[in-house]
GROMACS .gro file of C-alpha atoms in nm:
model
  194
    1UNK     CA    1   0.000   0.000   0.000
    2UNK     CA    2   0.133   0.346  -0.086
    3UNK     CA    3   0.208   0.589   0.193
    4UNK     CA    4  -0.080   0.818   0.093
    5UNK     CA    5  -0.324   0.526   0.072
    6UNK     CA    6  -0.212   0.403   0.416
    7UNK     CA    7  -0.253   0.754   0.557
    8UNK     CA    8  -0.607   0.774   0.415
    9UNK     CA    9  -0.686   0.432   0.565
   10UNK     CA   10  -0.559   0.546   0.907
   11UNK     CA   11  -0.756   0.870   0.887
   12UNK     CA   12  -1.074   0.679   0.801
   13UNK     CA   13  -1.027   0.449   1.099
   14UNK     CA   14  -0.945   0.741   1.327
   15UNK     CA   15  -1.253   0.933   1.211
   16UNK     CA   16  -1.472   0.639   1.311
   17UNK     CA   17  -1.307   0.597   1.651
   18UNK     CA   18  -1.293   0.968   1.737
   19UNK     CA   19  -1.650   1.008   1.612
   20UNK     CA   20  -1.770   0.726   1.834
   21UNK     CA   21  -1.570   0.805   2.149
   22UNK     CA   22  -1.447   1.163   2.129
   23UNK     CA   23  -1.085   1.265   2.147
   24UNK     CA   24  -1.015   1.188   2.511
   25UNK     CA   25  -1.173   0.841   2.518
   26UNK     CA   26  -1.033   0.729   2.180
   27UNK     CA   27  -0.735   0.497   2.198
   28UNK     CA   28  -0.456   0.459   1.945
   29UNK     CA   29  -0.480   0.080   1.996
   30UNK     CA   30  -0.840   0.083   1.874
   31UNK     CA   31  -0.755   0.306   1.580
   32UNK     CA   32  -0.472   0.075   1.473
   33UNK     CA   33  -0.697  -0.230   1.514
   34UNK     CA   34  -0.979  -0.067   1.317
   35UNK     CA   35  -0.731   0.014   1.038
   36UNK     CA   36  -0.590  -0.339   1.046
   37UNK     CA   37  -0.235  -0.225   1.122
   38UNK     CA   38   0.004  -0.245   1.414
   39UNK     CA   39   0.052   0.050   1.648
   40UNK     CA   40   0.408   0.107   1.518
   41UNK     CA   41   0.266   0.153   1.167
   42UNK     CA   42   0.014   0.405   1.301
   43UNK     CA   43   0.290   0.592   1.484
   44UNK     CA   44   0.503   0.603   1.167
   45UNK     CA   45   0.236   0.820   1.012
   46UNK     CA   46   0.118   1.009   1.319
   47UNK     CA   47   0.357   1.051   1.614
   48UNK     CA   48   0.071   1.096   1.861
   49UNK     CA   49  -0.302   1.104   1.907
   50UNK     CA   50  -0.316   1.483   1.886
   51UNK     CA   51  -0.127   1.476   1.554
   52UNK     CA   52  -0.383   1.234   1.415
   53UNK     CA   53  -0.674   1.437   1.548
   54UNK     CA   54  -0.521   1.759   1.411
   55UNK     CA   55  -0.499   1.603   1.064
   56UNK     CA   56  -0.867   1.505   1.079
   57UNK     CA   57  -0.985   1.844   1.203
   58UNK     CA   58  -0.770   2.026   0.946
   59UNK     CA   59  -0.911   1.813   0.663
   60UNK     CA   60  -1.269   1.865   0.781
   61UNK     CA   61  -1.216   2.238   0.828
   62UNK     CA   62  -1.066   2.270   0.479
   63UNK     CA   63  -1.363   2.079   0.334
   64UNK     CA   64  -1.604   2.314   0.511
   65UNK     CA   65  -1.437   2.623   0.369
   66UNK     CA   66  -1.428   2.473   0.017
   67UNK     CA   67  -1.797   2.380   0.040
   68UNK     CA   68  -1.901   2.729   0.153
   69UNK     CA   69  -1.687   2.902  -0.111
   70UNK     CA   70  -1.829   2.676  -0.382
   71UNK     CA   71  -2.183   2.760  -0.268
   72UNK     CA   72  -2.111   3.132  -0.288
   73UNK     CA   73  -1.962   3.095  -0.637
   74UNK     CA   74  -2.246   2.869  -0.758
   75UNK     CA   75  -2.470   3.156  -0.867
   76UNK     CA   76  -2.484   3.533  -0.900
   77UNK     CA   77  -2.846   3.541  -0.784
   78UNK     CA   78  -2.813   3.652  -0.423
   79UNK     CA   79  -3.130   3.487  -0.297
   80UNK     CA   80  -3.015   3.155  -0.446
   81UNK     CA   81  -2.666   3.222  -0.310
   82UNK     CA   82  -2.800   3.261   0.045
   83UNK     CA   83  -2.988   2.933   0.011
   84UNK     CA   84  -2.686   2.755  -0.140
   85UNK     CA   85  -2.462   2.876   0.141
   86UNK     CA   86  -2.704   2.771   0.414
   87UNK     CA   87  -2.747   2.436   0.238
   88UNK     CA   88  -2.368   2.402   0.240
   89UNK     CA   89  -2.367   2.416   0.620
   90UNK     CA   90  -2.643   2.156   0.639
   91UNK     CA   91  -2.443   1.939   0.397
   92UNK     CA   92  -2.134   1.983   0.608
   93UNK     CA   93  -2.291   1.886   0.941
   94UNK     CA   94  -2.475   1.589   0.796
   95UNK     CA   95  -2.183   1.444   0.598
   96UNK     CA   96  -2.181   1.068   0.618
   97UNK     CA   97  -1.825   1.038   0.737
   98UNK     CA   98  -1.897   1.245   1.046
   99UNK     CA   99  -1.582   1.450   0.998
  100UNK     CA  100  -1.761   1.778   1.051
  101UNK     CA  101  -1.864   1.676   1.398
  102UNK     CA  102  -1.494   1.699   1.474
  103UNK     CA  103  -1.502   2.065   1.372
  104UNK     CA  104  -1.830   2.163   1.535
  105UNK     CA  105  -1.831   1.940   1.840
  106UNK     CA  106  -1.466   1.886   1.917
  107UNK     CA  107  -1.393   1.802   2.278
  108UNK     CA  108  -1.043   1.940   2.245
  109UNK     CA  109  -1.161   2.291   2.165
  110UNK     CA  110  -0.971   2.397   2.475
  111UNK     CA  111  -0.649   2.290   2.300
  112UNK     CA  112  -0.528   2.617   2.149
  113UNK     CA  113  -0.402   2.455   1.829
  114UNK     CA  114  -0.728   2.273   1.751
  115UNK     CA  115  -0.935   2.577   1.850
  116UNK     CA  116  -0.716   2.781   1.616
  117UNK     CA  117  -0.787   2.546   1.324
  118UNK     CA  118  -1.160   2.572   1.382
  119UNK     CA  119  -1.147   2.949   1.430
  120UNK     CA  120  -0.944   2.994   1.109
  121UNK     CA  121  -1.193   2.788   0.910
  122UNK     CA  122  -1.483   2.991   1.049
  123UNK     CA  123  -1.297   3.313   0.972
  124UNK     CA  124  -1.226   3.194   0.616
  125UNK     CA  125  -1.599   3.128   0.567
  126UNK     CA  126  -1.680   3.472   0.707
  127UNK     CA  127  -1.422   3.624   0.469
  128UNK     CA  128  -1.588   3.455   0.172
  129UNK     CA  129  -1.934   3.582   0.270
  130UNK     CA  130  -1.792   3.928   0.348
  131UNK     CA  131  -1.641   3.951   0.001
  132UNK     CA  132  -1.971   3.855  -0.162
  133UNK     CA  133  -2.170   4.103   0.048
  134UNK     CA  134  -1.916   4.382  -0.009
  135UNK     CA  135  -1.910   4.325  -0.384
  136UNK     CA  136  -2.282   4.276  -0.431
  137UNK     CA  137  -2.434   4.519  -0.183
  138UNK     CA  138  -2.166   4.786  -0.200
  139UNK     CA  139  -2.130   4.800   0.177
  140UNK     CA  140  -1.816   4.908   0.356
  141UNK     CA  141  -1.605   4.608   0.460
  142UNK     CA  142  -1.679   4.652   0.834
  143UNK     CA  143  -2.054   4.646   0.779
  144UNK     CA  144  -2.033   4.361   0.530
  145UNK     CA  145  -1.820   4.159   0.774
  146UNK     CA  146  -2.072   4.206   1.056
  147UNK     CA  147  -2.349   4.081   0.826
  148UNK     CA  148  -2.125   3.789   0.723
  149UNK     CA  149  -2.063   3.697   1.087
  150UNK     CA  150  -2.439   3.695   1.142
  151UNK     CA  151  -2.507   3.480   0.835
  152UNK     CA  152  -2.233   3.230   0.918
  153UNK     CA  153  -2.345   3.217   1.280
  154UNK     CA  154  -2.708   3.162   1.178
  155UNK     CA  155  -2.609   2.889   0.935
  156UNK     CA  156  -2.372   2.710   1.168
  157UNK     CA  157  -2.596   2.723   1.474
  158UNK     CA  158  -2.910   2.620   1.284
  159UNK     CA  159  -2.736   2.330   1.109
  160UNK     CA  160  -2.583   2.203   1.433
  161UNK     CA  161  -2.917   2.231   1.613
  162UNK     CA  162  -3.091   2.046   1.330
  163UNK     CA  163  -2.838   1.764   1.357
  164UNK     CA  164  -2.878   1.743   1.736
  165UNK     CA  165  -3.259   1.753   1.702
  166UNK     CA  166  -3.257   1.430   1.507
  167UNK     CA  167  -3.265   1.583   1.157
  168UNK     CA  168  -3.604   1.742   1.216
  169UNK     CA  169  -3.774   1.911   1.044
  170UNK     CA  170  -3.680   1.734   0.720
  171UNK     CA  171  -3.358   1.867   0.565
  172UNK     CA  172  -3.515   2.061   0.276
  173UNK     CA  173  -3.770   2.222   0.509
  174UNK     CA  174  -3.496   2.324   0.750
  175UNK     CA  175  -3.286   2.476   0.471
  176UNK     CA  176  -3.587   2.662   0.330
  177UNK     CA  177  -3.684   2.800   0.673
  178UNK     CA  178  -3.335   2.926   0.747
  179UNK     CA  179  -3.288   3.061   0.394
  180UNK     CA  180  -3.614   3.256   0.419
  181UNK     CA  181  -3.510   3.399   0.754
  182UNK     CA  182  -3.168   3.501   0.627
  183UNK     CA  183  -3.297   3.638   0.296
  184UNK     CA  184  -3.557   3.855   0.468
  185UNK     CA  185  -3.268   4.026   0.641
  186UNK     CA  186  -2.990   4.034   0.383
  187UNK     CA  187  -3.234   4.086   0.095
  188UNK     CA  188  -3.283   4.440   0.224
  189UNK     CA  189  -2.937   4.520   0.087
  190UNK     CA  190  -2.995   4.529  -0.288
  191UNK     CA  191  -2.735   4.414  -0.536
  192UNK     CA  192  -2.528   4.705  -0.659
  193UNK     CA  193  -2.463   4.713  -1.030
  194UNK     CA  194  -2.115   4.795  -1.150
   0.00000   0.00000   0.00000
């Protein structure tokens, strides 16, 4: 097996174990066993549990930022853009691999390095929304950023709540409700031409 394939295999196993037990209760022994490798092989790729967890959180955070940016770029219609961006957060929290739970529900948030990864990803998402609001509504960057913080906060909090509430109401209903709420606010800032 190539080094990159082995690393992916180890990350998949770690995602399952961390997802099931959380960071503190997860054991490297179980991760190695789940991956079908010895502990020395696991440690060749990741010197410690925090290194492994950091790689998972970084990958999930990067995926979140890519998903949000893609949603923003998916259309120039701002109402559809708001819906696409909110849908992106719902997609992120309900991903099958559970990686996003590591970003949103990490039990090592108190670890400055992991908290920094999550904060940077959130800030990158806010930057992307700020740019769209600044360009489209013609607002000053400070005002656009405050609106972006509100939109990202609404999206993140609503998607996490929806996940914790057992995926109720149904996904499309939840996205529509939150999109309508957000659009009624941000829609008051008309698109500036030129």
